[in-house]
Amino acid sequence: MEAQKQKESKSSSSSVSDVGAWGMNIVSSVGIIMANKQLMSPSGLGFATTLTGFHFAVTALVGLVSNATGYSNSASIHVPFWELFWFSIVANTSISGMNFSLMLNSVGFYQISKLSMIPVVCVMEWILHGKKYSKEVKMAVVVVVVGVGVCTVTDVKVNAKGFICACVAVFSTSLQQISIGSLQKKYSVGSFELLSKTAPIQAVSLLVFGPFIDYYLSGKLLSNYRFSSSAFLFILLSCSLAVFCNVSQYLCIGRFSAVTFQVLGHMKTVCILTLGWLLFDSQLTVKNILGMTVAVLGMIVYSWAVEAEKRKPDSKTIGHTKNNLLEEHVELLKQRIEESPAKDVELGHAK
């Protein structure tokens, strides 16, 4: 009885932690977008890639302070540098690819490319890890994709360069999110510890190459930008929120999966559309509301399907358990035969 109570308390605390991680990711992600919307106005910043470098620089600084104060023990955990370097290349390719895709394609096609990440992650996890999904999960994913597509996709224009950039962005982003979970499991490293190791590499590379990428994208030089006090405050706010966003992303993928992160992550799209309507007078049509409703229903169904899948007993485990029980019964029978006294059939006496 006491063991059952402990199990229930652990389960409830784990559920609270899960909700906290998702809440942190949604609030910080939406906050960054709102802060960057002020920075990336037509007369504002034109260096999105370099700004991401600032984000990772602040995240790396937080990780360094955490190690120095003993809050984190990432220094004692060894992850090969080549794996961290390879991960950073994939992650930075994802960031640059997304920026190029947004520049070269219409907003509608950019949204379609983001939605395509869910099936791409599913296929990649099946290829890399042999992971399979139930019919209920697949149906829920389709409902979410359709719902978000209805409320976000408007004009769809694409060209050869934009299509290539979108494909690179989708592939690299999917691989990056799968790699986060794989590295955490492979080296038994926590989300914050792994982030502390990858953030410095990403920060250095983005701050070195970011200004050149941004110049190609916007035609503006970072050195020509006049940093006002309001711009500095919004940059500081954006970098602070990025720390929580990065930590929560690693935390969510480590606790769940890349597919779950993608599916439930579209709740951010719903929040952004709603806040845009409330704060920035963005138009919210019946089509938007219908799409958001379908998307939220799809997320609810997905959560139910994942939980139902967890409760299903594994056939391999059952077979293995049955074999073990059969072996135990055979061994027990042998022991009883050996221990029992041999009897003379004719006399009826034990020898």
CSV table of N, CA, C and O in Angstrom, one decimal, residues 84-94 172 201-202 205:
chain,number,residue,atom,x,y,z
A,84,LEU,N,29.5,16.9,-30.2
A,84,LEU,CA,29.0,18.2,-30.0
A,84,LEU,C,29.1,19.2,-31.2
A,84,LEU,O,28.2,20.0,-31.5
A,85,PHE,N,30.3,19.0,-31.9
A,85,PHE,CA,30.6,19.9,-33.0
A,85,PHE,C,29.6,19.5,-34.2
A,85,PHE,O,29.1,20.4,-34.8
A,86,TRP,N,29.4,18.2,-34.4
A,86,TRP,CA,28.5,17.8,-35.4
A,86,TRP,C,27.0,18.3,-35.1
A,86,TRP,O,26.3,18.8,-36.0
A,87,PHE,N,26.6,18.1,-33.9
A,87,PHE,CA,25.3,18.6,-33.5
A,87,PHE,C,25.2,20.1,-33.7
A,87,PHE,O,24.1,20.6,-34.2
A,88,SER,N,26.2,20.9,-33.4
A,88,SER,CA,26.2,22.3,-33.6
A,88,SER,C,26.0,22.7,-35.0
A,88,SER,O,25.3,23.7,-35.4
A,89,ILE,N,26.7,22.0,-35.9
A,89,ILE,CA,26.6,22.2,-37.3
A,89,ILE,C,25.2,22.0,-37.8
A,89,ILE,O,24.6,22.8,-38.5
A,90,VAL,N,24.6,20.9,-37.4
A,90,VAL,CA,23.2,20.6,-37.8
A,90,VAL,C,22.3,21.6,-37.2
A,90,VAL,O,21.4,22.1,-38.0
A,91,ALA,N,22.4,22.1,-36.0
A,91,ALA,CA,21.6,23.1,-35.3
A,91,ALA,C,21.7,24.4,-36.0
A,91,ALA,O,20.7,25.1,-36.3
A,92,ASN,N,22.9,24.8,-36.4
A,92,ASN,CA,23.1,26.1,-37.0
A,92,ASN,C,22.6,26.1,-38.5
A,92,ASN,O,22.2,27.1,-39.0
A,93,THR,N,22.7,24.9,-39.1
A,93,THR,CA,22.2,24.8,-40.5
A,93,THR,C,20.7,24.9,-40.4
A,93,THR,O,20.1,25.5,-41.3
A,94,SER,N,20.1,24.4,-39.3
A,94,SER,CA,18.6,24.5,-39.2
A,94,SER,C,18.2,26.0,-39.0
A,94,SER,O,17.3,26.5,-39.7
A,172,SER,N,17.4,19.3,-41.4
A,172,SER,CA,18.3,19.6,-40.3
A,172,SER,C,17.6,19.9,-39.0
A,172,SER,O,18.1,19.5,-37.9
A,201,ILE,N,29.6,26.4,-28.5
A,201,ILE,CA,30.0,26.1,-29.9
A,201,ILE,C,29.1,26.8,-30.9
A,201,ILE,O,29.5,27.4,-31.8
A,202,GLN,N,27.8,26.7,-30.6
A,202,GLN,CA,26.8,27.4,-31.5
A,202,GLN,C,27.0,28.9,-31.4
A,202,GLN,O,26.8,29.6,-32.4
A,205,SER,N,30.2,30.1,-33.5
A,205,SER,CA,30.0,29.9,-34.9
A,205,SER,C,28.9,30.9,-35.5
A,205,SER,O,29.1,31.5,-36.5
